[in-house]
Coordinates of C-alpha atoms and ligand atoms in Angstrom, one line a residue:
X26 CA 49.5 -62.7 -49.9
X27 CA 46.3 -60.6 -50.2
X28 CA 46.3 -57.1 -48.7
X29 CA 43.6 -58.1 -46.3
X30 CA 45.8 -60.9 -44.8
X31 CA 48.6 -58.3 -44.4
X32 CA 46.1 -56.0 -42.8
X33 CA 45.1 -58.5 -40.1
X34 CA 48.8 -59.2 -39.4
X35 CA 49.4 -55.4 -39.0
X36 CA 46.5 -55.2 -36.5
X37 CA 48.0 -58.1 -34.4
X38 CA 51.4 -56.4 -34.6
X39 CA 49.9 -53.2 -33.2
X40 CA 48.5 -55.2 -30.2
X41 CA 52.0 -56.6 -29.6
X42 CA 53.4 -53.0 -29.9
X43 CA 50.8 -51.8 -27.4
X44 CA 51.8 -54.3 -24.8
X45 CA 55.5 -53.6 -25.4
X46 CA 54.9 -49.9 -25.3
X47 CA 53.1 -50.2 -21.9
X48 CA 55.9 -52.4 -20.5
X49 CA 58.6 -49.9 -21.6
X50 CA 56.7 -46.9 -20.4
X51 CA 56.5 -48.3 -16.9
X52 CA 60.4 -48.0 -16.9
X53 CA 61.1 -45.0 -19.2
X54 CA 58.7 -42.0 -19.4
X55 CA 58.5 -40.6 -23.0
X56 CA 60.8 -37.5 -22.8
X57 CA 58.5 -34.6 -23.7
X58 CA 56.8 -31.9 -21.6
X59 CA 57.7 -32.1 -17.9
X60 CA 59.6 -35.4 -18.5
X61 CA 62.1 -33.8 -20.9
X62 CA 65.6 -34.6 -19.7
X63 CA 68.6 -32.3 -20.5
X64 CA 71.9 -34.1 -20.9
X65 CA 74.5 -33.0 -18.3
X66 CA 76.4 -29.9 -19.4
X67 CA 74.7 -29.7 -22.7
X68 CA 71.7 -28.1 -24.3
X69 CA 70.8 -31.3 -26.1
X70 CA 68.0 -33.5 -24.9
X71 CA 69.4 -36.9 -23.8
X72 CA 67.2 -38.3 -26.6
X73 CA 69.2 -36.4 -29.2
X74 CA 68.5 -33.2 -31.1
X75 CA 65.2 -31.4 -30.6
X76 CA 63.0 -29.0 -32.5
X77 CA 60.4 -26.3 -31.6
X78 CA 57.6 -28.0 -29.7
X79 CA 54.8 -26.4 -31.7
X80 CA 56.2 -27.4 -35.1
X81 CA 56.9 -30.9 -33.7
X82 CA 53.2 -31.4 -32.6
X83 CA 51.9 -30.2 -36.0
X84 CA 54.3 -32.4 -37.9
X85 CA 53.8 -35.6 -35.9
X86 CA 50.0 -35.4 -35.7
X87 CA 49.3 -34.2 -39.2
X88 CA 49.5 -37.7 -41.0
X89 CA 46.3 -38.6 -39.2
X90 CA 44.7 -35.9 -41.4
X91 CA 46.4 -36.0 -44.8
X92 CA 47.5 -39.7 -44.9
X93 CA 44.2 -41.0 -43.6
X94 CA 42.3 -39.0 -46.2
X95 CA 44.6 -40.4 -48.9
X96 CA 44.1 -44.0 -47.8
X97 CA 40.4 -43.5 -47.3
X98 CA 39.9 -42.1 -50.8
X99 CA 41.4 -45.3 -52.3
X100 CA 38.7 -47.6 -50.7
X101 CA 35.7 -49.0 -52.6
X102 CA 33.3 -47.5 -50.0
X103 CA 34.8 -44.1 -50.0
X104 CA 31.8 -42.3 -51.4
X105 CA 29.3 -44.0 -49.0
X106 CA 27.5 -42.0 -46.3
X107 CA 28.4 -43.9 -43.2
X108 CA 32.2 -44.4 -43.9
X109 CA 32.3 -40.6 -44.6
X110 CA 30.6 -39.8 -41.3
X111 CA 33.1 -42.0 -39.5
X112 CA 36.0 -40.4 -41.2
X113 CA 34.7 -36.9 -40.3
X114 CA 34.6 -37.9 -36.6
X115 CA 38.2 -39.2 -36.7
X116 CA 39.3 -36.1 -38.5
X117 CA 37.4 -33.9 -36.0
X118 CA 39.7 -35.1 -33.3
X119 CA 42.9 -34.7 -35.4
X120 CA 42.0 -31.3 -36.8
X121 CA 42.0 -30.2 -33.2
X122 CA 45.1 -32.2 -32.2
X123 CA 47.3 -31.2 -35.2
X124 CA 46.0 -27.7 -36.1
X125 CA 44.4 -26.1 -33.0
X126 CA 46.0 -27.6 -29.9
X127 CA 49.7 -26.8 -30.9
X128 CA 48.7 -23.2 -31.2
X129 CA 47.1 -23.0 -27.8
X130 CA 50.0 -24.5 -25.9
X131 CA 52.2 -22.0 -24.0
X132 CA 55.2 -23.3 -25.9
X133 CA 57.5 -20.3 -26.5
X134 CA 61.1 -21.5 -26.3
X135 CA 60.0 -25.1 -25.6
X136 CA 61.4 -28.0 -27.6
X137 CA 60.6 -31.6 -28.3
X138 CA 62.9 -34.4 -29.2
X139 CA 63.1 -35.2 -32.9
X140 CA 63.1 -38.9 -32.0
X141 CA 59.7 -38.5 -30.3
X142 CA 58.3 -36.6 -33.3
X143 CA 59.6 -39.3 -35.7
X144 CA 58.1 -42.1 -33.7
X145 CA 54.7 -40.4 -33.4
X146 CA 54.8 -39.5 -37.1
X147 CA 55.4 -43.2 -38.1
X148 CA 52.7 -44.3 -35.6
X149 CA 50.1 -41.9 -37.1
X150 CA 50.9 -43.3 -40.6
X151 CA 50.5 -46.8 -39.4
X152 CA 47.3 -46.1 -37.4
X153 CA 45.9 -43.9 -40.2
X154 CA 46.3 -46.8 -42.6
X155 CA 44.6 -49.2 -40.2
X156 CA 41.6 -46.9 -39.4
X157 CA 41.0 -45.5 -42.9
X158 CA 41.4 -48.9 -44.7
X159 CA 38.8 -50.4 -42.4
X160 CA 36.4 -47.6 -42.9
X161 CA 36.4 -47.4 -46.7
X162 CA 37.6 -50.9 -47.8
X163 CA 37.4 -53.9 -45.4
X164 CA 34.5 -52.7 -43.2
X165 CA 30.8 -52.8 -44.3
X166 CA 28.4 -50.1 -43.0
X167 CA 24.8 -50.0 -44.2
X168 CA 23.0 -46.6 -43.9
X169 CA 21.1 -47.9 -40.9
X170 CA 24.4 -48.1 -39.0
X171 CA 23.8 -44.5 -37.8
X172 CA 20.7 -45.7 -35.9
X173 CA 22.5 -48.7 -34.3
X174 CA 23.0 -48.9 -30.5
X175 CA 26.8 -49.3 -31.1
X176 CA 26.9 -46.1 -33.1
X177 CA 24.7 -44.0 -30.8
X178 CA 26.4 -45.1 -27.5
X179 CA 29.9 -44.9 -29.1
X180 CA 29.2 -41.4 -30.4
X181 CA 28.1 -40.3 -26.9
X182 CA 31.3 -41.7 -25.3
X183 CA 33.4 -40.2 -28.1
X184 CA 31.8 -36.7 -27.6
X185 CA 32.1 -36.9 -23.8
X186 CA 35.7 -38.0 -24.1
X187 CA 36.6 -35.2 -26.5
X188 CA 34.9 -32.5 -24.5
X189 CA 36.7 -33.7 -21.3
X190 CA 40.0 -33.9 -23.2
X191 CA 39.8 -30.4 -24.7
X192 CA 38.5 -28.9 -21.5
X193 CA 41.2 -30.5 -19.3
X194 CA 44.0 -29.5 -21.7
X195 CA 42.6 -25.9 -21.7
X196 CA 42.7 -25.8 -17.8
X197 CA 46.2 -27.1 -17.8
X198 CA 47.5 -24.7 -20.5
X199 CA 46.0 -21.8 -18.6
X200 CA 47.8 -22.6 -15.4
X201 CA 51.0 -21.2 -16.9
X202 CA 50.9 -17.5 -17.2
X203 CA 52.6 -15.7 -20.2
X204 CA 56.4 -15.7 -19.6
X205 CA 56.3 -18.8 -17.4
X206 CA 57.1 -21.2 -20.3
X207 CA 60.2 -22.5 -18.5
X208 CA 58.8 -24.4 -15.5
X209 CA 55.7 -22.6 -14.2
X210 CA 54.0 -25.9 -13.3
X211 CA 51.1 -25.5 -10.8
X212 CA 48.8 -28.0 -9.0
X213 CA 45.5 -28.1 -11.0
X214 CA 42.4 -28.0 -8.8
X215 CA 38.7 -28.5 -9.1
X216 CA 36.1 -30.8 -10.6
X217 CA 37.7 -33.8 -12.4
X218 CA 41.1 -32.7 -11.2
X219 CA 40.1 -33.5 -7.7
X220 CA 39.6 -37.1 -8.8
X221 CA 42.5 -37.7 -11.2
X222 CA 45.8 -36.0 -12.0
X223 CA 45.3 -36.3 -15.8
X224 CA 41.6 -35.9 -16.8
X225 CA 42.9 -34.9 -20.3
X226 CA 44.2 -38.5 -20.7
X227 CA 41.0 -40.0 -19.1
X228 CA 39.0 -38.1 -21.8
X229 CA 41.3 -39.2 -24.6
X230 CA 41.0 -42.9 -23.5
X231 CA 37.2 -42.5 -23.3
X232 CA 37.1 -41.0 -26.7
X233 CA 38.9 -43.9 -28.4
X234 CA 36.7 -46.4 -26.4
X235 CA 33.8 -44.6 -28.0
X236 CA 35.5 -44.8 -31.4
X237 CA 35.9 -48.6 -31.0
X238 CA 32.2 -48.9 -30.2
X239 CA 30.9 -46.6 -32.9
X240 CA 33.0 -48.2 -35.6
X241 CA 32.5 -51.7 -34.1
X242 CA 35.8 -52.6 -35.7
X243 CA 39.0 -54.4 -34.9
X244 CA 40.9 -51.3 -36.0
X245 CA 39.0 -49.2 -33.5
X246 CA 39.5 -51.7 -30.7
X247 CA 43.3 -51.9 -31.4
X248 CA 43.6 -48.1 -31.4
X249 CA 41.8 -47.9 -28.0
X250 CA 44.1 -50.5 -26.6
X251 CA 47.2 -48.7 -27.9
X252 CA 46.0 -45.3 -26.5
X253 CA 45.4 -46.8 -23.0
X254 CA 48.8 -48.6 -23.2
X255 CA 50.5 -45.3 -24.0
X256 CA 48.6 -42.9 -21.7
X257 CA 48.0 -44.9 -18.5
X258 CA 51.8 -45.4 -17.7
X259 CA 52.3 -41.7 -18.6
X260 CA 49.5 -40.6 -16.2
X261 CA 51.0 -42.8 -13.5
X262 CA 54.4 -41.0 -14.1
X263 CA 52.6 -37.6 -14.0
X264 CA 51.0 -38.4 -10.7
X265 CA 54.4 -39.6 -9.3
X266 CA 55.9 -36.3 -10.5
X267 CA 53.1 -34.2 -8.8
X268 CA 53.6 -36.1 -5.6
X269 CA 57.3 -35.4 -5.7
X270 CA 56.8 -31.6 -6.4
X271 CA 53.7 -30.7 -4.4
X272 CA 53.6 -32.0 -0.8
X273 CA 49.9 -31.0 -0.7
X274 CA 49.0 -33.4 -3.5
X275 CA 45.9 -35.3 -2.1
X276 CA 46.6 -39.0 -1.7
X277 CA 43.1 -39.8 -2.8
X278 CA 43.6 -38.2 -6.2
X279 CA 44.3 -41.1 -8.6
X280 CA 46.3 -40.9 -11.9
X281 CA 43.7 -41.5 -14.7
X282 CA 40.7 -43.6 -13.5
X283 CA 38.7 -42.1 -10.6
X284 CA 39.0 -44.2 -7.4
X285 CA 40.9 -47.0 -9.2
X286 CA 44.2 -46.1 -10.8
Ligands
LIG330 N1 46.4 -40.8 -28.3 C1 47.6 -40.8 -27.7 O1 48.2 -41.9 -27.5 C2 48.2 -39.5 -27.1 C3 49.5 -39.5 -26.8 C4 50.1 -38.3 -26.3 C5 49.3 -37.2 -26.1 N2 48.0 -37.2 -26.4 C6 47.1 -36.1 -26.2 O2 47.9 -34.9 -26.4 C7 47.5 -33.9 -25.4 C8 48.8 -33.3 -24.8 O3 49.5 -34.4 -24.2 P1 50.7 -34.2 -23.1 O4 51.2 -35.5 -22.8 O5 51.5 -33.0 -23.5 O6 49.7 -33.6 -21.9 P2 50.2 -32.9 -20.5 O7 51.5 -33.3 -20.1 O8 49.0 -33.0 -19.6 O9 50.3 -31.4 -21.0 C9 49.2 -30.7 -21.6 C10 49.6 -29.2 -21.7 O10 49.4 -28.5 -20.4 C11 50.7 -28.1 -19.8 N3 50.6 -28.5 -18.4 C12 50.3 -29.8 -18.0 N4 50.3 -29.8 -16.7 C13 50.6 -28.6 -16.2 C14 50.7 -28.0 -14.9 N5 50.5 -28.7 -13.8 N6 51.0 -26.7 -14.8 C15 51.2 -25.9 -16.0 N7 51.1 -26.4 -17.2 C16 50.8 -27.7 -17.4 C17 51.8 -28.8 -20.6 O11 53.0 -28.1 -20.7 P3 54.4 -28.8 -20.9 O12 54.3 -29.5 -22.3 O13 55.4 -27.8 -20.8 O14 54.5 -29.9 -19.8 C18 51.1 -28.9 -22.0 O15 51.2 -27.7 -22.7 C19 46.6 -34.5 -24.4 O16 45.3 -34.2 -24.8 C20 46.8 -36.0 -24.7 O17 45.6 -36.7 -24.4 C21 47.4 -38.4 -26.9

């Protein structure tokens, strides 16, 4: 079978994975951050051995940088302007996620399950292949693409989503004072936080919606669906957690989509 036929099968498989991920995450919340569960009378996470959280984040997110670049370079359009611009946008997000965000987290003494790191690492290889292969091999982007309505509107959404995501993560990280790494959770207040519990996830979802538009690609659409399938159930679990810990949590504050969900 030709690689392109395999590629389309891999895209469909990712959609199936997105729906099964959403279905499982409505029952089990991925065990990292506030949802980490310690096994009774043991220092082990119930999900098995763990590693330092900062190292885990760098390791699991980094394939979106190096593997994507490797796959992109092998494509027949890899030296064309538009595919290169699109790759830079994708890598802008992941340079922050893999190389900046982990060093801003207040993570001293915090761990993350190796199972979560391994799953995310594999996902980033899989998704990196799908995105990069589309950009430099299966997709076709003339130079005029940078003036198309899809590219312009998608880039605006992508930028708005990324600014919201980075801003909201910064607010959340700064809630915990140095030395409060164990626990230290507070109720975030103000601006988007008065509308939703997780504006960082709202921003991330908006960003990948922008990506789907600006690349106008099946790969971008599938990544947007997967991100929403992953983060919406987690936002609902975060909101439930806030309600259980903070009696003053406003009932009108939704999980991730203002006034809706
Ligand atoms: N594309 C995707 O599918 C995907 C998947 C997962 C994550 N992400 C992105 O990765 C980033 C981090 O995700 P996450 O799930 O770790 O986000 P999160 O649970 O909102 O946590 C973000 C950071 O803020 C801290 N924090 C959160 N709420 C807090 C509170 N009320 N008081 C004090 N500190 C608080 C967390 O500490 P703790 O870690 O100690 O809780 C963590 O360091 C987000 O930008 C998210 O969009 C993307």
